[in-house]
Amino acid sequence: MDRRRYNVCCGADIHKKFLIATILLQDGTKLTKRFSIDLKSLFEFRDWVTANGCEAVAVESTGSYWVPIYRVLEGYVELIVANAYRIKNVPGRKTDTIDSEWIAELCLNGQIKPSRIFPKDARDLRSLMRARERCVDDKTRVKNRIHHILDSNCIGISSVLSNIFGKVGRYVINCLLEGIDIDEIIEGIPVTRMKKKGDQIRESITGQLSETDLILIRGYLDQIDAIQKNIEDLESEIRKRIAPLRKNLAIVMSVPGIGFISAAVILAEIGDCNDFDKAEQLAAWCGLVPSVYNSADKNYTGSITKQGSRHIRRILVEVAHVIARTTGKSKLKSFFLRIPAKKGTNIAAVALARKVLCIVHHLLIMQEMYEEEEHDKDDENESLDNSGKMCLDDMIRYVVNAGYEVRKRNRVGGVDSNPP
């Protein structure tokens, strides 16, 4: 796609406390000036740019330093936010002034592909989702510290309880902190069916916690409760902010393995699906396509590019693992199960994540709900003989379609002549 060329452009090299800006004209005239990163100075920068007739201002998407500049210039002059990786200068002598001149030159000649800038409401929703993700990660790290303390003291309740921070787990930990006898702990377990594991819990608690360990665990439990409260507050706000996207949310949640949080992350990170003509473009923007190298008329594919949002890649891979663990038959699960035998589980999860993303793009563009095609029982019955058993040829066909290799063994005298 041809990009617009300009007559007067400005390139800005942004830092935390200042920026260096260069105005470049088609005749080669250059004007360079330094500005501080504060509101008054940014207003001066805006006046300087508009007074010199700049048609566009180009900046690098460096951290969050470009955001205040974007807010000040929005509505006054076209602002192009460029991916820093795509506008790298030739290695060599490097100064802030040279960098700003290079950015201005690329902008002047229409050689910068603008990054997608979401509207304010979409940016706010994405910030809330990412804040929730950070809180979940913080909560996991604190939980791991408690696991470490318990394991170091030969208290292995995590081998008996699937979640030591659930109702029963928190009860046991609180009792240990209060110094309650093990028999009383088992007698007072709040879940009746878990009392059957009383002997296992008794055997898992063979050590004692020191005073220091007790202080640390109490502090960590308080941190977990505080983080959980923050997560609940964020989720409450997220539900309010995502209300205008109620229909799109329902469409994404119709895909198996996608719940409310997963759907909210996907919508927040993608933004407007209409920005992508094809699902493959969206997959490339999310970094879920293989890197391609061409040399001597040969194409070589590598791992996925991992460009774009790591947050959407993370949630899509989690969705893929959820689909793989679901019971029953589905096309998405069958797609996953065909790959591990050849390329491994991780590659299968990434491939399914990309497939789910492409399906979501199609559903959002067409405004349709996901519908799993019902299994044709007549076709299935064709593979069964009169006794209700599957014939050998159909067994082999199903195994091969699942990604396995079938080899014939010749038995000579009761011994395999070509063992594996």
Tab-separated table of C-alpha atoms in Angstrom:
chain	number	residue	atom	x	y	z
A	1	MET	CA	0.000	0.000	0.000
A	2	ASP	CA	1.425	3.390	-1.037
A	3	ARG	CA	1.893	5.792	1.818
A	4	ARG	CA	1.507	9.528	1.628
A	5	ARG	CA	4.528	11.735	0.963
A	6	TYR	CA	4.757	15.105	2.689
A	7	ASN	CA	6.307	18.490	1.946
A	8	VAL	CA	7.162	19.408	5.551
A	9	CYS	CA	7.644	16.842	8.308
A	10	CYS	CA	8.963	16.649	11.834
A	11	GLY	CA	10.827	13.738	13.378
A	12	ALA	CA	11.174	13.547	17.154
A	13	ASP	CA	13.628	11.426	19.124
A	14	ILE	CA	11.902	10.978	22.502
A	15	HIS	CA	13.468	10.379	25.895
A	16	LYS	CA	12.080	10.323	29.410
A	17	LYS	CA	12.933	13.947	30.230
A	18	PHE	CA	13.366	15.614	26.832
A	19	LEU	CA	12.920	15.239	23.092
A	20	ILE	CA	14.962	16.365	20.097
A	21	ALA	CA	12.814	17.430	17.126
A	22	THR	CA	13.901	18.098	13.550
A	23	ILE	CA	11.681	19.748	10.923
A	24	LEU	CA	12.657	18.692	7.387
A	25	LEU	CA	11.498	20.244	4.110
A	26	GLN	CA	11.616	18.711	0.636
A	27	ASP	CA	14.378	21.158	-0.351
A	28	GLY	CA	16.583	19.805	2.454
A	29	THR	CA	16.079	22.649	4.956
A	30	LYS	CA	16.401	21.459	8.563
A	31	LEU	CA	15.310	23.032	11.828
A	32	THR	CA	16.299	21.286	15.070
A	33	LYS	CA	15.184	22.143	18.597
A	34	ARG	CA	15.149	20.547	22.045
A	35	PHE	CA	12.080	20.462	24.313
A	36	SER	CA	11.492	19.185	27.826
A	37	ILE	CA	8.816	16.600	28.612
A	38	ASP	CA	6.412	18.712	30.639
A	39	LEU	CA	3.045	20.122	29.690
A	40	LYS	CA	4.243	23.693	29.116
A	41	SER	CA	7.158	22.599	26.929
A	42	LEU	CA	4.970	20.212	24.946
A	43	PHE	CA	2.568	23.062	24.193
A	44	GLU	CA	5.574	25.057	22.954
A	45	PHE	CA	6.549	22.081	20.793
A	46	ARG	CA	3.046	21.971	19.322
A	47	ASP	CA	3.115	25.696	18.550
A	48	TRP	CA	6.585	25.367	16.972
A	49	VAL	CA	5.438	22.494	14.760
A	50	THR	CA	2.235	24.190	13.589
A	51	ALA	CA	3.977	27.552	13.053
A	52	ASN	CA	6.407	25.904	10.626
A	53	GLY	CA	3.626	24.291	8.635
A	54	CYS	CA	4.378	20.665	9.503
A	55	GLU	CA	1.992	18.251	7.865
A	56	ALA	CA	2.963	15.306	10.082
A	57	VAL	CA	5.043	14.513	13.150
A	58	ALA	CA	6.702	11.092	13.445
A	59	VAL	CA	7.846	9.569	16.740
A	60	GLU	CA	9.034	6.162	17.910
A	61	SER	CA	6.757	4.022	20.057
A	62	THR	CA	9.273	4.059	22.906
A	63	GLY	CA	7.655	2.763	26.094
A	64	SER	CA	4.934	5.204	27.163
A	65	TYR	CA	6.984	8.343	26.445
A	66	TRP	CA	5.068	9.004	23.211
A	67	VAL	CA	1.659	9.097	24.947
A	68	PRO	CA	1.784	12.689	26.330
A	69	ILE	CA	3.045	13.938	22.958
A	70	TYR	CA	0.194	12.155	21.214
A	71	ARG	CA	-2.355	13.717	23.550
A	72	VAL	CA	-0.975	17.224	23.035
A	73	LEU	CA	-0.729	16.997	19.233
A	74	GLU	CA	-3.974	15.064	18.654
A	75	GLY	CA	-6.349	17.163	16.577
A	76	TYR	CA	-3.684	19.729	15.584
A	77	VAL	CA	-1.358	17.790	13.293
A	78	GLU	CA	-1.132	14.240	11.970
A	79	LEU	CA	0.941	12.123	14.334
A	80	ILE	CA	2.658	8.962	13.137
A	81	VAL	CA	3.753	6.522	15.833
A	82	ALA	CA	6.334	4.171	14.333
A	83	ASN	CA	7.558	0.781	15.489
A	84	ALA	CA	11.130	1.392	16.637
A	85	TYR	CA	12.219	-1.975	15.227
A	86	ARG	CA	11.060	-1.017	11.723
A	87	ILE	CA	12.825	2.363	11.498
A	88	LYS	CA	16.277	1.440	12.754
A	89	ASN	CA	19.060	3.543	11.318
A	90	VAL	CA	22.195	2.117	9.735
A	91	PRO	CA	24.656	1.251	12.547
A	92	GLY	CA	27.374	3.824	13.001
A	93	ARG	CA	27.681	7.280	14.498
A	94	LYS	CA	24.562	7.873	16.580
A	95	THR	CA	23.295	11.044	18.237
A	96	ASP	CA	19.849	12.266	19.214
A	97	THR	CA	19.921	14.868	16.461
A	98	ILE	CA	20.844	12.310	13.796
A	99	ASP	CA	18.051	10.041	15.000
A	100	SER	CA	15.470	12.816	14.765
A	101	GLU	CA	16.690	13.724	11.254
A	102	TRP	CA	16.451	10.080	10.194
A	103	ILE	CA	12.867	9.800	11.468
A	104	ALA	CA	11.937	13.056	9.706
A	105	GLU	CA	13.459	11.807	6.444
A	106	LEU	CA	11.550	8.525	6.579
A	107	CYS	CA	8.336	10.401	7.307
A	108	LEU	CA	8.938	12.898	4.501
A	109	ASN	CA	9.301	10.087	1.956
A	110	GLY	CA	6.339	8.076	3.225
A	111	GLN	CA	8.508	5.178	4.420
A	112	ILE	CA	6.970	4.747	7.872
A	113	LYS	CA	4.160	2.300	8.477
A	114	PRO	CA	2.043	3.872	11.238
A	115	SER	CA	1.293	1.813	14.303
A	116	ARG	CA	-2.326	1.266	15.251
A	117	ILE	CA	-3.427	3.778	17.885
A	118	PHE	CA	-6.568	2.726	19.722
A	119	PRO	CA	-9.272	5.230	20.748
A	120	LYS	CA	-9.154	6.384	24.359
A	121	ASP	CA	-11.930	4.059	25.564
A	122	ALA	CA	-10.188	1.072	24.000
A	123	ARG	CA	-6.841	2.124	25.486
A	124	ASP	CA	-8.415	2.408	28.929
A	125	LEU	CA	-9.988	-1.053	28.668
A	126	ARG	CA	-6.687	-2.548	27.572
A	127	SER	CA	-4.892	-0.856	30.485
A	128	LEU	CA	-7.405	-2.353	32.929
A	129	MET	CA	-6.980	-5.845	31.453
A	130	ARG	CA	-3.194	-5.615	31.617
A	131	ALA	CA	-3.360	-4.337	35.193
A	132	ARG	CA	-5.462	-7.358	36.122
A	133	GLU	CA	-2.929	-9.646	34.446
A	134	ARG	CA	-0.101	-8.103	36.489
A	135	CYS	CA	-2.110	-8.592	39.688
A	136	VAL	CA	-2.671	-12.264	38.850
A	137	ASP	CA	1.064	-12.696	38.240
A	138	ASP	CA	1.866	-10.966	41.540
A	139	LYS	CA	-0.595	-13.214	43.356
A	140	THR	CA	1.017	-16.306	41.827
A	141	ARG	CA	4.486	-15.179	42.911
A	142	VAL	CA	3.329	-14.668	46.501
A	143	LYS	CA	1.658	-18.088	46.517
A	144	ASN	CA	4.893	-19.665	45.314
A	145	ARG	CA	6.733	-18.117	48.272
A	146	ILE	CA	4.322	-19.831	50.676
A	147	HIS	CA	4.780	-23.121	48.791
A	148	HIS	CA	8.541	-22.723	49.208
A	149	ILE	CA	8.295	-22.161	52.979
A	150	LEU	CA	5.987	-25.154	53.498
A	151	ASP	CA	8.100	-27.479	51.365
A	152	SER	CA	11.270	-26.347	53.159
A	153	ASN	CA	9.702	-27.424	56.454
A	154	CYS	CA	8.496	-30.843	55.206
A	155	ILE	CA	4.855	-29.766	55.144
A	156	GLY	CA	3.628	-31.298	51.897
A	157	ILE	CA	-0.076	-30.543	51.968
A	158	SER	CA	0.200	-29.486	48.318
A	159	SER	CA	0.647	-33.178	47.455
A	160	VAL	CA	-2.725	-33.962	49.074
A	161	LEU	CA	-4.774	-30.868	48.209
A	162	SER	CA	-4.961	-29.691	44.600
A	163	ASN	CA	-5.143	-26.066	45.767
A	164	ILE	CA	-3.784	-25.173	49.199
A	165	PHE	CA	-5.327	-21.712	48.866
A	166	GLY	CA	-8.859	-23.051	48.516
A	167	LYS	CA	-11.341	-23.421	51.348
A	168	VAL	CA	-9.725	-26.497	52.922
A	169	GLY	CA	-6.155	-25.381	52.196
A	170	ARG	CA	-6.574	-21.983	53.813
A	171	TYR	CA	-8.238	-23.641	56.801
A	172	VAL	CA	-5.265	-25.993	57.295
A	173	ILE	CA	-2.709	-23.200	56.879
A	174	ASN	CA	-4.544	-20.913	59.331
A	175	CYS	CA	-4.684	-23.725	61.864
A	176	LEU	CA	-0.945	-24.311	61.509
A	177	LEU	CA	-0.338	-20.603	62.063
A	178	GLU	CA	-2.410	-20.743	65.271
A	179	GLY	CA	-0.588	-23.859	66.515
A	180	ILE	CA	-3.687	-26.098	66.586
A	181	ASP	CA	-3.092	-29.830	67.084
A	182	ILE	CA	-3.227	-31.973	63.941
A	183	ASP	CA	-6.100	-34.104	65.240
A	184	GLU	CA	-8.206	-31.005	65.868
A	185	ILE	CA	-7.319	-29.725	62.388
A	186	ILE	CA	-8.555	-32.907	60.738
A	187	GLU	CA	-11.681	-33.019	62.888
A	188	GLY	CA	-12.621	-29.465	61.922
A	189	ILE	CA	-12.098	-29.734	58.124
A	190	PRO	CA	-15.002	-27.669	56.673
A	191	VAL	CA	-15.622	-29.933	53.652
A	192	THR	CA	-17.054	-33.339	54.564
A	193	ARG	CA	-15.678	-35.269	51.592
A	194	MET	CA	-12.165	-33.975	52.322
A	195	LYS	CA	-12.220	-35.577	55.774
A	196	LYS	CA	-11.599	-38.871	53.987
A	197	LYS	CA	-8.107	-37.536	53.263
A	198	GLY	CA	-7.469	-36.902	56.960
A	199	ASP	CA	-4.799	-39.610	57.214
A	200	GLN	CA	-3.004	-38.264	54.136
A	201	ILE	CA	-3.064	-34.727	55.534
A	202	ARG	CA	-1.673	-35.992	58.858
A	203	GLU	CA	1.179	-37.787	57.065
A	204	SER	CA	1.979	-34.720	54.953
A	205	ILE	CA	2.458	-32.461	57.998
A	206	THR	CA	5.664	-33.870	59.489
A	207	GLY	CA	7.535	-30.633	60.173
A	208	GLN	CA	7.010	-27.508	62.211
A	209	LEU	CA	7.096	-23.850	61.243
A	210	SER	CA	9.539	-21.517	62.967
A	211	GLU	CA	8.486	-18.145	64.328
A	212	THR	CA	10.059	-16.441	61.316
A	213	ASP	CA	8.143	-18.703	58.926
A	214	LEU	CA	4.888	-17.910	60.722
A	215	ILE	CA	5.482	-14.171	60.357
A	216	LEU	CA	6.319	-14.523	56.659
A	217	ILE	CA	3.300	-16.701	55.845
A	218	ARG	CA	0.912	-14.336	57.667
A	219	GLY	CA	2.313	-11.425	55.679
A	220	TYR	CA	2.055	-13.332	52.394
A	221	LEU	CA	-1.553	-14.339	53.103
A	222	ASP	CA	-2.414	-10.688	53.762
A	223	GLN	CA	-0.783	-9.782	50.430
A	224	ILE	CA	-2.823	-12.448	48.632
A	225	ASP	CA	-6.065	-11.134	50.145
A	226	ALA	CA	-5.163	-7.546	49.205
A	227	ILE	CA	-4.262	-8.527	45.633
A	228	GLN	CA	-7.474	-10.552	45.316
A	229	LYS	CA	-9.471	-7.509	46.434
A	230	ASN	CA	-7.700	-5.426	43.783
A	231	ILE	CA	-8.466	-8.064	41.135
A	232	GLU	CA	-12.154	-8.042	42.066
A	233	ASP	CA	-12.270	-4.241	41.865
A	234	LEU	CA	-10.603	-4.323	38.437
A	235	GLU	CA	-12.995	-6.982	37.168
A	236	SER	CA	-15.961	-4.936	38.352
A	237	GLU	CA	-14.675	-1.907	36.423
A	238	ILE	CA	-13.883	-4.067	33.379
A	239	ARG	CA	-17.484	-5.315	33.265
A	240	LYS	CA	-18.702	-1.718	33.167
A	241	ARG	CA	-16.243	-0.608	30.480
A	242	ILE	CA	-16.897	-3.604	28.226
A	243	ALA	CA	-20.690	-3.218	28.341
A	244	PRO	CA	-20.818	-1.399	24.941
A	245	LEU	CA	-19.110	-4.468	23.426
A	246	ARG	CA	-21.695	-6.836	24.838
A	247	LYS	CA	-22.551	-8.393	21.479
A	248	ASN	CA	-18.931	-8.926	20.442
A	249	LEU	CA	-18.218	-10.349	23.888
A	250	ALA	CA	-20.993	-12.922	23.458
A	251	ILE	CA	-19.662	-13.848	20.010
A	252	VAL	CA	-16.121	-14.461	21.281
A	253	MET	CA	-17.381	-16.382	24.323
A	254	SER	CA	-19.324	-18.708	22.010
A	255	VAL	CA	-15.995	-20.270	20.985
A	256	PRO	CA	-15.185	-23.332	23.165
A	257	GLY	CA	-12.567	-22.685	25.844
A	258	ILE	CA	-13.097	-18.903	25.973
A	259	GLY	CA	-14.594	-17.418	29.129
A	260	PHE	CA	-15.357	-13.845	30.135
A	261	ILE	CA	-11.801	-12.819	31.056
A	262	SER	CA	-10.286	-14.477	27.968
A	263	ALA	CA	-12.855	-12.823	25.705
A	264	ALA	CA	-12.289	-9.427	27.332
A	265	VAL	CA	-8.530	-9.721	26.835
A	266	ILE	CA	-8.962	-10.689	23.179
A	267	LEU	CA	-11.319	-7.789	22.450
A	268	ALA	CA	-9.153	-5.310	24.366
A	269	GLU	CA	-5.948	-6.336	22.597
A	270	ILE	CA	-7.406	-6.624	19.074
A	271	GLY	CA	-9.440	-3.441	19.040
A	272	ASP	CA	-11.431	-2.973	15.832
A	273	CYS	CA	-11.326	-6.209	13.799
A	274	ASN	CA	-12.288	-4.262	10.668
A	275	ASP	CA	-8.734	-2.890	10.594
A	276	PHE	CA	-7.675	-6.294	9.243
A	277	ASP	CA	-8.985	-7.407	5.850
A	278	LYS	CA	-7.962	-11.020	6.435
A	279	ALA	CA	-7.578	-13.234	9.463
A	280	GLU	CA	-3.976	-13.918	8.414
A	281	GLN	CA	-3.199	-10.206	8.801
A	282	LEU	CA	-4.526	-10.271	12.354
A	283	ALA	CA	-2.471	-13.396	13.129
A	284	ALA	CA	0.643	-11.663	11.784
A	285	TRP	CA	-0.112	-8.535	13.846
A	286	CYS	CA	-0.359	-10.726	16.952
A	287	GLY	CA	2.937	-12.471	16.150
A	288	LEU	CA	1.364	-15.913	15.652
A	289	VAL	CA	2.802	-16.585	12.194
A	290	PRO	CA	6.151	-18.277	11.469
A	291	SER	CA	9.132	-16.146	10.581
A	292	VAL	CA	10.169	-16.619	6.940
A	293	TYR	CA	13.668	-16.342	5.508
A	294	ASN	CA	14.416	-16.378	1.805
A	295	SER	CA	17.807	-17.207	0.345
A	296	ALA	CA	18.760	-18.531	-3.089
A	297	ASP	CA	15.093	-18.821	-4.084
A	298	LYS	CA	14.395	-21.035	-1.082
A	299	ASN	CA	12.043	-20.204	1.758
A	300	TYR	CA	12.930	-21.203	5.298
A	301	THR	CA	10.383	-20.975	8.080
A	302	GLY	CA	11.294	-20.609	11.724
A	303	SER	CA	9.453	-20.086	14.997
A	304	ILE	CA	6.640	-17.547	15.308
A	305	THR	CA	7.658	-13.898	15.067
A	306	LYS	CA	6.280	-12.956	18.522
A	307	GLN	CA	5.758	-9.401	17.282
A	308	GLY	CA	2.831	-7.456	18.636
A	309	SER	CA	0.980	-7.986	21.885
A	310	ARG	CA	2.361	-10.754	24.100
A	311	HIS	CA	-0.792	-10.490	26.196
A	312	ILE	CA	-3.081	-11.832	23.473
A	313	ARG	CA	-0.612	-14.591	22.590
A	314	ARG	CA	-0.535	-15.664	26.220
A	315	ILE	CA	-4.308	-15.810	26.606
A	316	LEU	CA	-4.810	-17.613	23.281
A	317	VAL	CA	-2.281	-20.309	24.212
A	318	GLU	CA	-4.084	-20.724	27.545
A	319	VAL	CA	-7.366	-21.104	25.628
A	320	ALA	CA	-5.726	-23.729	23.406
A	321	HIS	CA	-4.700	-25.785	26.438
A	322	VAL	CA	-8.232	-25.498	27.850
A	323	ILE	CA	-9.674	-26.810	24.573
A	324	ALA	CA	-7.196	-29.700	24.589
A	325	ARG	CA	-8.299	-30.710	28.107
A	326	THR	CA	-12.037	-30.615	27.424
A	327	THR	CA	-13.980	-33.864	27.379
A	328	GLY	CA	-15.942	-34.976	24.365
A	329	LYS	CA	-15.320	-34.484	20.680
A	330	SER	CA	-14.871	-31.197	18.873
A	331	LYS	CA	-13.155	-30.055	15.715
A	332	LEU	CA	-10.822	-27.746	17.620
A	333	LYS	CA	-9.718	-30.528	19.958
A	334	SER	CA	-9.249	-32.901	17.019
A	335	PHE	CA	-7.100	-30.265	15.303
A	336	PHE	CA	-4.906	-30.064	18.412
A	337	LEU	CA	-4.576	-33.835	18.806
A	338	ARG	CA	-3.322	-34.295	15.236
A	339	ILE	CA	-0.158	-32.230	15.845
A	340	PRO	CA	1.610	-33.352	19.089
A	341	ALA	CA	2.691	-36.728	17.704
A	342	LYS	CA	4.620	-34.948	14.933
A	343	LYS	CA	5.752	-31.628	16.388
A	344	GLY	CA	5.075	-31.626	20.121
A	345	THR	CA	2.484	-30.185	22.463
A	346	ASN	CA	3.840	-26.608	22.525
A	347	ILE	CA	3.691	-26.234	18.748
A	348	ALA	CA	0.221	-27.791	18.754
A	349	ALA	CA	-0.954	-25.212	21.322
A	350	VAL	CA	0.430	-22.309	19.274
A	351	ALA	CA	-1.145	-23.684	16.088
A	352	LEU	CA	-4.510	-24.014	17.811
A	353	ALA	CA	-4.136	-20.506	19.276
A	354	ARG	CA	-3.679	-19.124	15.765
A	355	LYS	CA	-6.673	-21.107	14.498
A	356	VAL	CA	-8.862	-19.784	17.329
A	357	LEU	CA	-7.764	-16.223	16.543
A	358	CYS	CA	-8.667	-16.645	12.868
A	359	ILE	CA	-12.063	-18.066	13.848
A	360	VAL	CA	-12.672	-15.117	16.187
A	361	HIS	CA	-11.812	-12.678	13.372
A	362	HIS	CA	-14.299	-14.347	11.032
A	363	LEU	CA	-17.047	-14.406	13.671
A	364	LEU	CA	-16.562	-10.735	14.584
A	365	ILE	CA	-16.515	-9.607	10.957
A	366	MET	CA	-19.620	-11.634	10.094
A	367	GLN	CA	-21.252	-11.013	13.519
A	368	GLU	CA	-21.996	-14.704	13.900
A	369	MET	CA	-21.946	-17.096	16.849
A	370	TYR	CA	-19.624	-20.084	16.801
A	371	GLU	CA	-21.457	-23.293	16.018
A	372	GLU	CA	-19.810	-26.695	16.140
A	373	GLU	CA	-20.975	-28.916	13.307
A	374	GLU	CA	-22.732	-31.909	14.758
A	375	HIS	CA	-21.035	-35.240	14.319
A	376	ASP	CA	-22.686	-37.278	11.606
A	377	LYS	CA	-23.647	-40.547	13.315
A	378	ASP	CA	-24.471	-42.184	9.993
A	379	ASP	CA	-20.870	-41.715	8.821
A	380	GLU	CA	-19.636	-43.134	12.099
A	381	ASN	CA	-21.874	-46.170	11.816
A	382	GLU	CA	-20.498	-46.918	8.367
A	383	SER	CA	-17.179	-47.745	10.014
A	384	LEU	CA	-18.798	-50.375	12.268
A	385	ASP	CA	-19.494	-53.977	11.331
A	386	ASN	CA	-22.575	-55.926	12.314
A	387	SER	CA	-21.174	-56.619	15.784
A	388	GLY	CA	-20.742	-52.892	16.468
A	389	LYS	CA	-16.927	-53.037	16.219
A	390	MET	CA	-14.701	-50.904	13.982
A	391	CYS	CA	-12.898	-52.736	11.187
A	392	LEU	CA	-9.074	-52.814	11.007
A	393	ASP	CA	-8.791	-50.483	7.997
A	394	ASP	CA	-10.858	-47.790	9.706
A	395	MET	CA	-8.815	-48.178	12.883
A	396	ILE	CA	-5.626	-47.578	10.909
A	397	ARG	CA	-7.161	-44.590	9.134
A	398	TYR	CA	-8.167	-42.941	12.424
A	399	VAL	CA	-4.734	-43.536	13.947
A	400	VAL	CA	-2.938	-42.089	10.897
A	401	ASN	CA	-5.221	-39.026	10.867
A	402	ALA	CA	-4.295	-38.464	14.507
A	403	GLY	CA	-0.645	-38.076	13.460
A	404	TYR	CA	0.760	-41.502	14.258
A	405	GLU	CA	2.775	-43.749	11.973
A	406	VAL	CA	1.550	-47.294	11.348
A	407	ARG	CA	4.067	-49.927	10.312
A	408	LYS	CA	3.486	-53.569	9.497
A	409	ARG	CA	5.400	-56.170	11.509
A	410	ASN	CA	6.406	-59.512	10.020
A	411	ARG	CA	6.480	-62.329	12.563
A	412	VAL	CA	8.820	-65.228	11.848
A	413	GLY	CA	8.672	-68.100	14.312
A	414	GLY	CA	6.799	-65.964	16.832
A	415	VAL	CA	9.503	-63.238	16.736
A	416	ASP	CA	9.269	-59.812	15.047
A	417	SER	CA	11.608	-59.696	12.043
A	418	ASN	CA	11.514	-55.874	11.939
A	419	PRO	CA	11.052	-54.710	15.537
A	420	PRO	CA	10.698	-50.928	16.090
